[in-house]
Short mmCIF file of C-alpha atoms in Angstrom, two decimals:
data_model
loop_
_atom_site.label_atom_id
_atom_site.label_comp_id
_atom_site.label_asym_id
_atom_site.label_seq_id
_atom_site.Cartn_x
_atom_site.Cartn_y
_atom_site.Cartn_z
CA UNK A 1412 -33.06 -7.34 14.11
CA UNK A 1413 -29.87 -6.42 12.21
CA UNK A 1414 -27.72 -8.41 14.68
CA UNK A 1415 -30.07 -11.38 14.40
CA UNK A 1416 -29.93 -11.36 10.59
CA UNK A 1417 -26.11 -11.12 10.70
CA UNK A 1418 -25.91 -14.11 13.09
CA UNK A 1419 -28.15 -16.20 10.83
CA UNK A 1420 -26.08 -15.27 7.77
CA UNK A 1421 -22.84 -16.12 9.59
CA UNK A 1422 -24.21 -19.52 10.62
CA UNK A 1423 -25.30 -20.32 7.06
CA UNK A 1424 -21.94 -19.16 5.70
CA UNK A 1425 -19.97 -21.42 8.08
CA UNK A 1426 -22.22 -24.34 7.17
CA UNK A 1427 -21.59 -23.63 3.48
CA UNK A 1428 -17.81 -23.67 4.06
CA UNK A 1429 -18.06 -27.03 5.87
CA UNK A 1430 -20.05 -28.52 3.00
CA UNK A 1431 -17.47 -27.29 0.49
CA UNK A 1432 -14.65 -28.92 2.45
CA UNK A 1433 -16.54 -32.20 2.76
CA UNK A 1434 -17.22 -32.29 -0.96
CA UNK A 1435 -13.51 -31.50 -1.68
CA UNK A 1436 -14.46 -28.41 -3.66
CA UNK A 1437 -12.83 -26.01 -1.21
CA UNK A 1438 -10.07 -23.97 -2.88
CA UNK A 1439 -7.30 -22.57 -0.70
CA UNK A 1440 -7.44 -18.79 -1.32
CA UNK A 1441 -3.67 -18.37 -0.76
CA UNK A 1442 -2.67 -21.08 -3.27
CA UNK A 1443 -4.80 -20.52 -6.36
CA UNK A 1444 -4.26 -22.48 -9.55
CA UNK A 1445 -3.81 -20.31 -12.58
CA UNK A 1446 -2.73 -21.06 -16.10
CA UNK A 1447 -4.04 -22.13 -19.45
CA UNK A 1448 -6.83 -24.57 -20.11
CA UNK A 1449 -4.48 -27.50 -20.66
CA UNK A 1450 -2.55 -27.32 -17.43
CA UNK A 1451 -2.83 -25.45 -14.13
CA UNK A 1452 0.34 -24.35 -12.34
CA UNK A 1453 0.45 -23.51 -8.61
CA UNK A 1454 1.88 -20.07 -7.91
CA UNK A 1455 3.88 -18.98 -4.86
CA UNK A 1456 1.82 -16.37 -3.07
CA UNK A 1457 3.30 -13.49 -1.05
CA UNK A 1458 3.40 -13.77 2.71
CA UNK A 1459 2.79 -10.03 3.02
CA UNK A 1460 1.04 -7.64 0.67
CA UNK A 1461 -0.55 -4.22 0.59
CA UNK A 1462 -3.57 -2.96 -1.36
CA UNK A 1463 -3.65 0.75 -2.15
CA UNK A 1464 -6.81 2.36 -3.47
CA UNK A 1465 -5.30 4.11 -6.48
CA UNK A 1466 -4.74 3.73 -10.20
CA UNK A 1467 -1.89 6.25 -10.12
CA UNK A 1468 0.91 3.68 -9.91
CA UNK A 1469 3.69 6.13 -10.92
CA UNK A 1470 2.91 8.30 -7.89
CA UNK A 1471 2.68 5.23 -5.64
CA UNK A 1472 6.09 4.08 -6.89
CA UNK A 1473 7.43 7.55 -6.12
CA UNK A 1474 6.05 7.42 -2.56
CA UNK A 1475 7.62 3.96 -2.09
CA UNK A 1476 10.90 5.29 -3.52
CA UNK A 1477 11.16 2.46 -6.02
CA UNK A 1478 13.60 2.17 -8.87
CA UNK A 1479 13.16 0.19 -12.11
CA UNK A 1480 13.19 -3.14 -10.21
CA UNK A 1481 9.73 -2.43 -8.84
CA UNK A 1482 8.16 -2.49 -12.30
CA UNK A 1483 9.00 -6.13 -13.12
CA UNK A 1484 6.38 -8.34 -14.83
CA UNK A 1485 3.96 -9.76 -12.30
CA UNK A 1486 5.11 -13.33 -12.98
CA UNK A 1487 8.63 -12.27 -11.96
CA UNK A 1488 7.29 -10.33 -8.97
CA UNK A 1489 5.51 -13.44 -7.67
CA UNK A 1490 8.60 -15.59 -8.17
CA UNK A 1491 10.72 -13.04 -6.26
CA UNK A 1492 8.15 -12.11 -3.60
CA UNK A 1493 10.32 -13.61 -0.84
CA UNK A 1494 13.24 -11.32 -1.70
CA UNK A 1495 13.97 -8.10 0.16
CA UNK A 1496 12.32 -6.07 -2.58
CA UNK A 1497 8.99 -4.40 -3.28
CA UNK A 1498 6.98 -4.88 -6.47
CA UNK A 1499 3.96 -2.88 -7.63
CA UNK A 1500 1.18 -4.40 -9.73
CA UNK A 1501 -0.82 -2.74 -12.51
CA UNK A 1502 -4.05 -1.19 -11.21
CA UNK A 1503 -7.15 -3.36 -11.20
CA UNK A 1504 -10.68 -2.51 -10.03
CA UNK A 1505 -9.39 0.76 -8.60
CA UNK A 1506 -6.72 -0.92 -6.45
CA UNK A 1507 -2.99 -1.55 -6.79
CA UNK A 1508 -1.15 -4.40 -5.07
CA UNK A 1509 2.29 -4.10 -3.49
CA UNK A 1510 4.18 -7.27 -2.59
CA UNK A 1511 7.68 -8.21 -1.45
CA UNK A 1512 9.59 -9.15 1.67
CA UNK A 1513 10.82 -5.56 2.04
CA UNK A 1514 7.36 -4.64 3.34
CA UNK A 1515 7.50 -4.26 7.14
CA UNK A 1516 7.11 -7.51 9.05
CA UNK A 1517 4.59 -7.18 11.92
CA UNK A 1518 6.40 -9.95 13.82
CA UNK A 1519 9.66 -7.98 13.80
CA UNK A 1520 8.44 -4.46 14.57
CA UNK A 1521 4.75 -3.63 14.79
CA UNK A 1522 5.50 0.07 15.40
CA UNK A 1523 7.49 0.26 12.16
CA UNK A 1524 4.57 -1.29 10.30
CA UNK A 1525 2.19 1.29 11.77
CA UNK A 1526 4.45 4.21 10.81
CA UNK A 1527 4.92 2.83 7.30
CA UNK A 1528 1.19 2.36 6.69
CA UNK A 1529 0.33 5.73 8.22
CA UNK A 1530 2.81 7.46 5.90
CA UNK A 1531 1.50 5.71 2.78
CA UNK A 1532 -2.10 6.35 3.84
CA UNK A 1533 -1.51 10.06 4.42
CA UNK A 1534 -0.14 10.31 0.89
CA UNK A 1535 -2.47 7.93 -0.94
CA UNK A 1536 -5.67 7.85 1.12
CA UNK A 1537 -6.89 4.29 1.64
CA UNK A 1538 -4.36 1.53 2.34
CA UNK A 1539 -4.77 -2.07 3.49
CA UNK A 1540 -2.10 -4.52 4.67
CA UNK A 1541 -2.28 -8.30 5.01
CA UNK A 1542 0.12 -10.96 6.24
CA UNK A 1543 -0.17 -14.73 6.59
CA UNK A 1544 2.61 -17.09 7.71
CA UNK A 1545 1.25 -20.58 7.13
CA UNK A 1546 4.11 -22.23 9.02
CA UNK A 1547 3.74 -20.35 12.32
CA UNK A 1548 0.11 -19.24 11.75
CA UNK A 1549 1.16 -15.63 12.38
CA UNK A 1550 -1.22 -13.24 10.64
CA UNK A 1551 -2.20 -9.60 10.37
CA UNK A 1552 -4.57 -7.24 8.63
CA UNK A 1553 -4.80 -3.46 8.78
CA UNK A 1554 -7.00 -0.89 7.11
CA UNK A 1555 -6.03 2.80 7.22
CA UNK A 1556 -7.63 5.86 5.71
CA UNK A 1557 -5.95 9.31 5.54
CA UNK A 1558 -3.33 8.21 8.06
CA UNK A 1559 -5.83 6.91 10.62
CA UNK A 1560 -6.57 3.34 11.62
CA UNK A 1561 -9.97 2.03 10.59
CA UNK A 1562 -9.23 -1.50 11.78
CA UNK A 1563 -6.04 -3.41 12.58
CA UNK A 1564 -5.18 -6.78 14.08
CA UNK A 1565 -1.90 -8.72 14.27
CA UNK A 1566 -1.05 -12.00 16.03
CA UNK A 1567 2.36 -13.63 16.47
CA UNK A 1568 2.28 -15.89 19.50
CA UNK A 1569 0.10 -13.21 21.08
CA UNK A 1570 -1.90 -10.18 20.01
CA UNK A 1571 0.51 -7.47 18.85
CA UNK A 1572 -2.09 -5.00 17.55
CA UNK A 1573 -5.83 -4.79 18.03
CA UNK A 1574 -7.28 -1.41 17.17
CA UNK A 1575 -10.61 -0.22 15.85
CA UNK A 1576 -14.01 -1.82 15.91
CA UNK A 1577 -14.18 -5.38 14.59
CA UNK A 1578 -15.74 -5.28 11.12
CA UNK A 1579 -18.75 -7.23 9.92
CA UNK A 1580 -16.54 -9.06 7.39
CA UNK A 1581 -14.31 -10.35 10.20
CA UNK A 1582 -17.36 -11.59 12.06
CA UNK A 1583 -18.87 -13.29 9.01
CA UNK A 1584 -15.57 -15.07 8.30
CA UNK A 1585 -15.37 -16.26 11.90
CA UNK A 1586 -12.03 -14.55 12.57
CA UNK A 1587 -10.98 -14.71 16.22
CA UNK A 1588 -9.24 -11.58 17.56
CA UNK A 1589 -7.53 -11.62 20.96
CA UNK A 1590 -7.08 -8.55 23.07
CA UNK A 1591 -3.76 -6.70 22.97
CA UNK A 1592 -1.10 -8.57 24.94
CA UNK A 1593 -3.27 -11.65 25.31
CA UNK A 1594 -1.57 -15.01 24.68
CA UNK A 1595 -3.04 -18.38 23.78
CA UNK A 1596 -2.42 -20.69 26.71
CA UNK A 1597 -0.93 -24.19 26.33
CA UNK A 1598 -0.97 -24.17 22.55
CA UNK A 1599 2.57 -23.17 21.63
CA UNK A 1600 3.83 -20.38 19.37
CA UNK A 1601 1.63 -21.58 16.47
CA UNK A 1602 -1.52 -20.94 18.45
CA UNK A 1603 -4.53 -23.20 18.11
CA UNK A 1604 -7.35 -23.93 15.70
CA UNK A 1605 -8.55 -20.31 15.75
CA UNK A 1606 -5.12 -18.99 14.74
CA UNK A 1607 -4.82 -21.52 11.91
CA UNK A 1608 -8.30 -20.60 10.71
CA UNK A 1609 -7.44 -16.90 10.80
CA UNK A 1610 -4.31 -17.51 8.72
CA UNK A 1611 -6.23 -19.55 6.17
CA UNK A 1612 -8.85 -16.82 5.77
CA UNK A 1613 -6.67 -13.71 5.46
CA UNK A 1614 -7.06 -13.73 1.66
CA UNK A 1615 -10.82 -14.10 2.02
CA UNK A 1616 -10.86 -10.97 4.16
CA UNK A 1617 -8.69 -9.21 1.57
CA UNK A 1618 -11.20 -10.16 -1.12
CA UNK A 1619 -14.03 -8.57 0.89
CA UNK A 1620 -12.07 -5.42 1.71
CA UNK A 1621 -10.26 -4.88 -1.60
CA UNK A 1622 -8.53 -7.54 -3.74
CA UNK A 1623 -7.84 -11.25 -3.37
CA UNK A 1624 -4.12 -11.53 -4.30
CA UNK A 1625 -4.70 -14.89 -5.97
CA UNK A 1626 -7.55 -13.66 -8.15
CA UNK A 1627 -5.67 -10.46 -8.99
CA UNK A 1628 -2.50 -12.40 -9.84
CA UNK A 1629 -4.43 -14.69 -12.17
CA UNK A 1630 -5.79 -11.60 -13.94
CA UNK A 1631 -2.34 -9.98 -14.27
CA UNK A 1632 -0.78 -13.21 -15.56
CA UNK A 1633 -3.54 -13.60 -18.13
CA UNK A 1634 -2.84 -10.06 -19.35
CA UNK A 1635 0.87 -10.88 -19.58
CA UNK A 1636 0.17 -14.05 -21.53
CA UNK A 1637 -2.14 -12.20 -23.93
CA UNK A 1638 0.43 -9.46 -24.45
CA UNK A 1639 3.19 -12.00 -25.07
CA UNK A 1640 1.01 -13.87 -27.55
CA UNK A 1641 0.27 -10.65 -29.47
CA UNK A 1642 3.98 -9.80 -29.63
CA UNK A 1643 4.77 -13.27 -30.95
CA UNK A 1644 2.01 -13.00 -33.55
CA UNK A 1645 3.27 -9.58 -34.63
CA UNK A 1646 6.84 -10.88 -34.87
CA UNK A 1647 5.65 -13.84 -36.93
CA UNK A 1648 3.70 -11.57 -39.27
CA UNK A 1649 6.71 -9.28 -39.72
CA UNK A 1650 8.95 -12.24 -40.51
CA UNK A 1651 6.39 -13.57 -43.01
CA UNK A 1652 6.22 -10.19 -44.77
CA UNK A 1653 9.99 -9.96 -44.94
CA UNK A 1654 10.17 -13.49 -46.37
CA UNK A 1655 7.49 -12.63 -48.93
#
């Protein structure tokens, strides 16, 4: 009965996504529009990010061995996300985001990624990693708890990592996971329609598991704008009092 209900829900969800695309109301989760009411500005989104279930960002920064550069404003962190650096967000909804090209690349060394996530997870508890290369359609997601893999999958021309039982969220999103070492025949290094779909839906999976980086970034930027506005108002009030 449970499997039947899940299949019905998945069918309805896919139909809903198709209707959204046809009506041009589909919003790309990796390229959100954030900004004020007058004008929306597209933001560059990180190709790799990590969500850590903690509000203790000082300790997380210590584990990551970060200096002052890791505490940049989130607007600067997004603009520099392609640099060989790591940036840590403020906590939100019990999670903290980590972005930057210095995070291990699953394409380059999947074993290094595993060791990195296992270390962070042993220290912090629950850690999730996501990657989406929209040029090559390479993608990855991993969920670790207390140093152990709950679920992990990575694809880069072939399956690099497939461990743990496939989650219900992956099934509902229609994510296709190949077996370890399996390649996609006659479709080139970018894979096929399934690989493109997986890449497009990585952020949707992140939203179900922890935080959507686009939604979180919009929240952090709004906080920055509010803080900047308050500082400007305070400066204006001080100047007015001095003039008076």
